Short mmCIF file of C-alpha atoms in Angstrom, two decimals:
data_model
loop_
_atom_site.label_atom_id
_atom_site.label_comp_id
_atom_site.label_asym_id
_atom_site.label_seq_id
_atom_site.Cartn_x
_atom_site.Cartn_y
_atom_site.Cartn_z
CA UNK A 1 51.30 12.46 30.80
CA UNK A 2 54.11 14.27 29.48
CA UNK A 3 54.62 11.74 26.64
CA UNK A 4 50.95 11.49 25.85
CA UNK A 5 51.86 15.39 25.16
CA UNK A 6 54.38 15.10 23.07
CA UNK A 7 52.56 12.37 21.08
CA UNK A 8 49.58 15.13 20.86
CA UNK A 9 52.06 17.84 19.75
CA UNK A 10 53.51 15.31 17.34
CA UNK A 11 50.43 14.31 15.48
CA UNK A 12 48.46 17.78 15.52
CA UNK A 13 51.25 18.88 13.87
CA UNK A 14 50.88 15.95 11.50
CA UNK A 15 47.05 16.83 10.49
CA UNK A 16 47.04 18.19 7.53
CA UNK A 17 49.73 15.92 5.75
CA UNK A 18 47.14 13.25 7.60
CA UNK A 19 44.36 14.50 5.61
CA UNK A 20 45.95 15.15 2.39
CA UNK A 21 47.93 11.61 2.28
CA UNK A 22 44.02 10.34 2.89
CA UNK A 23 42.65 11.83 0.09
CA UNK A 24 45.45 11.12 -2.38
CA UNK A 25 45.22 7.94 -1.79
CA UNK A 26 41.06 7.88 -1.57
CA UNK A 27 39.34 5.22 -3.85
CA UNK A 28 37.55 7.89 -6.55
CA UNK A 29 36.10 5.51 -8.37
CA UNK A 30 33.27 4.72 -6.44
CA UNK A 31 30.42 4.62 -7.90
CA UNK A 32 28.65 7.24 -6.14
CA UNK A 33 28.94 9.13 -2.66
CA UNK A 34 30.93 11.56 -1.45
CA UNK A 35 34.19 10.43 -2.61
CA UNK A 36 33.74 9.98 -5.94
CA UNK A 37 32.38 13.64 -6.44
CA UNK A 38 34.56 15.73 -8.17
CA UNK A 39 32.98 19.25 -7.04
CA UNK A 40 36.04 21.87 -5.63
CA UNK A 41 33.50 22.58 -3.22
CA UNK A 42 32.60 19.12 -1.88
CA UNK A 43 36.11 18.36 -1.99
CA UNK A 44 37.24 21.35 0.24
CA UNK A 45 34.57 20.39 2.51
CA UNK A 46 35.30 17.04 2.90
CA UNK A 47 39.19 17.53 3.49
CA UNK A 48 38.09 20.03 6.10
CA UNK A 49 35.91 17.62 8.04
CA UNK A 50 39.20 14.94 7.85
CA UNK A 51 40.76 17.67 9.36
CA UNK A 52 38.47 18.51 12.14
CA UNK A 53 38.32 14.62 12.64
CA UNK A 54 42.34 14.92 13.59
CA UNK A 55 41.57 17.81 16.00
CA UNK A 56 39.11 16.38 17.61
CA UNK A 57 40.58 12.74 17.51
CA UNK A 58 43.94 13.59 19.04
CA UNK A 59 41.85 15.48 21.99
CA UNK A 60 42.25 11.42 23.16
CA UNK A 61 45.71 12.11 24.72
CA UNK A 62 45.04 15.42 26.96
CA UNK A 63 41.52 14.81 27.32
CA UNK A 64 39.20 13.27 29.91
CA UNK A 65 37.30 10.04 28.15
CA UNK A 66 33.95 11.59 28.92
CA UNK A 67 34.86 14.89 27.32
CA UNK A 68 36.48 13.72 24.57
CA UNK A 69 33.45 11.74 23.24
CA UNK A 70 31.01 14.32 24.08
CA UNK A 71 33.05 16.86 21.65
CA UNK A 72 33.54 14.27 19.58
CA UNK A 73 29.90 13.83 19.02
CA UNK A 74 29.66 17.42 17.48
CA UNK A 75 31.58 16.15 14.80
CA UNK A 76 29.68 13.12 14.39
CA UNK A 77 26.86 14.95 14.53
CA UNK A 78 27.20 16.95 12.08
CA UNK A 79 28.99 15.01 9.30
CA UNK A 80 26.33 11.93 10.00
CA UNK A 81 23.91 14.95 8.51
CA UNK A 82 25.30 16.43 6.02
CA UNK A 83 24.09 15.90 2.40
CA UNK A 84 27.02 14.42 0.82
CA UNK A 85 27.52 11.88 3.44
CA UNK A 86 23.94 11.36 3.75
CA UNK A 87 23.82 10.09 0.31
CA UNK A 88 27.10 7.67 0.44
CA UNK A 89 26.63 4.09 0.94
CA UNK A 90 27.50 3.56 4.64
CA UNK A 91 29.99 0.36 4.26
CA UNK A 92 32.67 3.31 2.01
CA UNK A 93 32.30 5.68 5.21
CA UNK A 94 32.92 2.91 7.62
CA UNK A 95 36.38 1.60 4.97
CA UNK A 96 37.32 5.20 5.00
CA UNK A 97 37.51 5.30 9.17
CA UNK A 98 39.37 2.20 8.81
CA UNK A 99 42.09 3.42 6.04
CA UNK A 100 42.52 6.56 8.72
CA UNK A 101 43.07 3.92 11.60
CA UNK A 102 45.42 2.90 9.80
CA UNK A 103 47.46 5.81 9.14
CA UNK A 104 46.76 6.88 13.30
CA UNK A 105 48.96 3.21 13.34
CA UNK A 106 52.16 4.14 11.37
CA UNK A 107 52.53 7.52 12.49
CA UNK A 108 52.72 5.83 16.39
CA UNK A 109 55.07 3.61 15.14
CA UNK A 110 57.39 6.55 13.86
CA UNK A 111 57.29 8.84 16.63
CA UNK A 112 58.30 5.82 18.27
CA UNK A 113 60.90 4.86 16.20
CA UNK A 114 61.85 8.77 16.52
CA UNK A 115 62.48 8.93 20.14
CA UNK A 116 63.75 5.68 21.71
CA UNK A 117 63.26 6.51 25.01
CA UNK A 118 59.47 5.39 24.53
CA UNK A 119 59.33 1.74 25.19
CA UNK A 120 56.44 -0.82 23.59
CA UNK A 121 54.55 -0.76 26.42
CA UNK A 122 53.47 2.73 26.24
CA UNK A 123 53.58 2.04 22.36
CA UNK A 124 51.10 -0.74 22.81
CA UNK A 125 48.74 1.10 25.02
CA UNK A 126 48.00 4.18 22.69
CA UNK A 127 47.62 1.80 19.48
CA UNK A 128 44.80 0.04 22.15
CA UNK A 129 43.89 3.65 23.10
CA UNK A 130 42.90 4.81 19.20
CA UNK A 131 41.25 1.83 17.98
CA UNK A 132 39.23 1.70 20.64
CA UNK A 133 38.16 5.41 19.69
CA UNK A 134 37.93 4.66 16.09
CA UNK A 135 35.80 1.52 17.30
CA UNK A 136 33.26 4.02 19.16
CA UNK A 137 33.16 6.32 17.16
CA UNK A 138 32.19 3.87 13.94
CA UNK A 139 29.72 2.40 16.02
CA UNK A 140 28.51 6.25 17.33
CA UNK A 141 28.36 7.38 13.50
CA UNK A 142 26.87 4.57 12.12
CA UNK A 143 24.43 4.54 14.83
CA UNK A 144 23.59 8.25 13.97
CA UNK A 145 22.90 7.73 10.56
CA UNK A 146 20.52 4.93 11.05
CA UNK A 147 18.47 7.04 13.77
CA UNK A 148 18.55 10.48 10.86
CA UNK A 149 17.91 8.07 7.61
CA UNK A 150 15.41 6.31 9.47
CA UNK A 151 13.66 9.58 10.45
CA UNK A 152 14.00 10.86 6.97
CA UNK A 153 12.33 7.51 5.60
CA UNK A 154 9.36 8.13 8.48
CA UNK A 155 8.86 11.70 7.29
CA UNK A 156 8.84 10.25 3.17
CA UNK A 157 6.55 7.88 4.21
CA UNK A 158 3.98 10.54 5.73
CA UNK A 159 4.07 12.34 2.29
CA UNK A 160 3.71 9.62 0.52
CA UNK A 161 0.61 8.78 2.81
CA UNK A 162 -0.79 12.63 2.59
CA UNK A 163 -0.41 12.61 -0.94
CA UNK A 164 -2.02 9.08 -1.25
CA UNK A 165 -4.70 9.44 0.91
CA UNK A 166 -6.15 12.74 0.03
CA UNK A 167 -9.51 14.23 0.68
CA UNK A 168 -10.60 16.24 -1.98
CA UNK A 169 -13.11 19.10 -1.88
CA UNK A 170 -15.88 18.54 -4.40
CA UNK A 171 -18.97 20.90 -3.59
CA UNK A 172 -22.00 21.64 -1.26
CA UNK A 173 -20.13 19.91 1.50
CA UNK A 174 -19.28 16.43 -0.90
CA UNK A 175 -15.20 15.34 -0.76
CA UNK A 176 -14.00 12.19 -2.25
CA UNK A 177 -11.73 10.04 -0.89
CA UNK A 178 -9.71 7.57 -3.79
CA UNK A 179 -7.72 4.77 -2.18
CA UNK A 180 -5.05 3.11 -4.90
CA UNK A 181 -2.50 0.73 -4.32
CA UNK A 182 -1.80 -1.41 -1.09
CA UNK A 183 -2.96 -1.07 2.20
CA UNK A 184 -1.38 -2.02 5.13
CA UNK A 185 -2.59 -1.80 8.83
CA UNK A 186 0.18 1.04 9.21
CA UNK A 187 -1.10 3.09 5.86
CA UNK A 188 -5.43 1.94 7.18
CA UNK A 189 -4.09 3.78 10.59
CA UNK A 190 -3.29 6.92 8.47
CA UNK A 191 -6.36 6.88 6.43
CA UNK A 192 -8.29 6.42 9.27
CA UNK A 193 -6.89 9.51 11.57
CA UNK A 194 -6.15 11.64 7.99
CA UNK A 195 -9.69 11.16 6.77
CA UNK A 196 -11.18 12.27 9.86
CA UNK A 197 -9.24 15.48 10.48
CA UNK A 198 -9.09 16.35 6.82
CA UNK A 199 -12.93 16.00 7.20
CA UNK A 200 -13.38 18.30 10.35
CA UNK A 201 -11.17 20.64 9.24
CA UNK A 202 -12.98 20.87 5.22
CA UNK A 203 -16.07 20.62 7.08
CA UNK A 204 -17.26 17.65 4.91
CA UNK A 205 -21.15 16.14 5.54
CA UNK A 206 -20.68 13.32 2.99
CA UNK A 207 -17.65 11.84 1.98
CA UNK A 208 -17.17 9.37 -1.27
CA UNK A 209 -14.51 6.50 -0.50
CA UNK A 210 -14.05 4.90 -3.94
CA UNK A 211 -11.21 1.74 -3.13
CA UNK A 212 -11.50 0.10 -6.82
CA UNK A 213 -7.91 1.34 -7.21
CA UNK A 214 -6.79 -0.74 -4.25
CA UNK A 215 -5.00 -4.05 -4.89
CA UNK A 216 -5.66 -6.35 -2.13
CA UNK A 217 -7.35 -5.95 1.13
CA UNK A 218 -6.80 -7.97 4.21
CA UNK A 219 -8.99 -8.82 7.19
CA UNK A 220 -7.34 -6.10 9.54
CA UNK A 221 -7.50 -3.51 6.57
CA UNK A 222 -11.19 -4.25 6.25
CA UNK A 223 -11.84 -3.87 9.72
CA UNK A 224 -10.05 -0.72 9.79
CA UNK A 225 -12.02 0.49 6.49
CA UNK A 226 -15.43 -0.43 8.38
CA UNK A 227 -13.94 1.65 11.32
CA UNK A 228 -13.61 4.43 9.31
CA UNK A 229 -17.15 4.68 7.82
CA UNK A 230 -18.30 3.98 11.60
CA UNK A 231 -16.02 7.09 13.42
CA UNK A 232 -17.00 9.35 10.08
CA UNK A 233 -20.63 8.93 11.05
CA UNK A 234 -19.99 9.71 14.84
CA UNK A 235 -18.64 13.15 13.70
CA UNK A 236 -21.77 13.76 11.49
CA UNK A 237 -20.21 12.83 8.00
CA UNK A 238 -22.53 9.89 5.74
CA UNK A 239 -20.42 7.84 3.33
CA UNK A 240 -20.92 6.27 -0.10
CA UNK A 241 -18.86 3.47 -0.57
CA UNK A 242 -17.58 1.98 -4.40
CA UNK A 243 -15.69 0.36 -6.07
CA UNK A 244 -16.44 -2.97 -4.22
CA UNK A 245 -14.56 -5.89 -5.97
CA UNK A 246 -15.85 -9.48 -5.31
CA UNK A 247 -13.03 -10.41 -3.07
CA UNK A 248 -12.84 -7.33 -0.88
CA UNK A 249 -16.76 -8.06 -0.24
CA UNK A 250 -16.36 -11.65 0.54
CA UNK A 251 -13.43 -10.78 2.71
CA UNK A 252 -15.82 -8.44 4.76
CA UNK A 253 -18.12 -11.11 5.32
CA UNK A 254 -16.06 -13.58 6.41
CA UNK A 255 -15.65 -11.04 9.12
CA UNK A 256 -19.23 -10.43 9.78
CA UNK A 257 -18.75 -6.71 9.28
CA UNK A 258 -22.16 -5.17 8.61
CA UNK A 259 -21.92 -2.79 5.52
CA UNK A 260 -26.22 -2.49 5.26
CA UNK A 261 -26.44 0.75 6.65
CA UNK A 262 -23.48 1.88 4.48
CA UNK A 263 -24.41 3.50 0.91
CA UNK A 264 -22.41 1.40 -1.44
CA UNK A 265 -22.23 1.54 -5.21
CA UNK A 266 -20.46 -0.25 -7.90
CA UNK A 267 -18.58 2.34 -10.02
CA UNK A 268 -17.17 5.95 -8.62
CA UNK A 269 -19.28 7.33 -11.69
CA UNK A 270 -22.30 6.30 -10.03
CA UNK A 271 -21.20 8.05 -6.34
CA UNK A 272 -20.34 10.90 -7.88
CA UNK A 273 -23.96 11.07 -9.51
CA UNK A 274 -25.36 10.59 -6.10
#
């Protein structure tokens, strides 16, 4: 224990020649991310979270396992967030955890050379000890960013649904609803539980669904489309259906899905003269 102390005292001591000797000899020309920026401010920032990183990464000689990762996952945390590293390409984060591995390697190697008393056993157990850190806390990080970037892409993806989906107020009660591009089951879910609420909450009694901007239609997206017109009516709201192209119609009865009791026109000019 005692020499796992002096090691501590002996690296801490070494941080902040560990983080400048990183950045000197950082990669800058990258072609974007957070190391190629040339801001004072991101710079500063990003020393500083090196420098945590040391702090918290040399915690591994005095500290329990268990509550050295679950400080260390502040740190991840936080820099797995943050807008700079957020918008770096994950492969130059995970080269940059391996250049700092490998300066966590030399300066073992010269404390050891320092002080001969420490033989290679003890040597070869605290190189095993940091890269297995460095391993778990790669995998932790990387792991972290998926889970935020994936929820970031989830939230994007609602927008982009809201904003291409939307129910607009016309008058006395009338809202049109203009489908464009591709639908997928996932986006025909959203239409169908958007259109409905938006609905309710407008207090619509006769909704115009014009889908002549939408590419191609599948037989689960036309089901889902004939589900829609059928749940609008159960809350009270009559449709008008156009923009019918000869494939979406043959499509829908292939299915057998009965469109006779649904209004349908050719052109959106035509529902909107309704």
């Amino acid at each position: 224990m005692e020499l796992n102390k002096e090691m501590y005292a002996f690296l801490t001591s070494k941080a902040r020649q560990l983080t400048e000797e990183w950045y000197e000899s950082l990669d800058k020309s990258d072609p974007d991310g957070v190391y190629a920026s040339d801001d004072p401010d991101v710079i500063a920032e990003l020393k500083e979270q090196n420098f945590r990183f040391h702090g918290y990464l040399c915690n591994l000689l005095i500290s329990e396992e268990e509550a050295f990762y679950k400080e260390f996952d502040e740190w991840i945390f936080e820099v797995s967030r943050s807008k700079e590293h957020v918008n770096t390409p994950i492969h130059f984060i995970i080269r940059e955890f391996m250049r700092v591995r490998l300066q966590y390697m030399k300066f073992i190697d010269e404390f050891s050379q320092e002080n001969e008393h420490i033989d290679a056993a003890r040597v070869s157990e605290w190189r095993d000890k940091f890269i297995k850190a460095f391993d778990n806390v790669i995998l932790k990080f990387t792991k972290e960013t998926y889970e935020y970037q994936a929820k970031m892409l989830e939230a994007q993806r609602e927008m982009i649904n809201e904003l291409s989906s939307p129910v607009i107020l016309l008058k006395g009660g009338t809202a049109l609803l203009p489908l464009v591009g591709d639908i997928d089951t996932q986006r025909a879910k959203f239409i169908l539980e958007n259109t409905l609420n938006q609905c309710a909450k407008l207090r619509v009694n006769h909704l115009l669904i014009d889908i002549s901007g939408v590419v191609m239609i599948d037989t689960m997206v036309a089901y889902q489309l004939f589900q829609l017109i059928e749940a609008l009516n159960l809350i009270g709201v009559s449709s008008t259906l156009s923009g019918i192209r000869p494939e979406i119609a043959q499509t829908a009865v292939q299915l057998g899905l009965d469109f006779e009791s649904i209004h349908t026109v050719s052109t959106l000019a035509q529902a909107l003269h309704f």
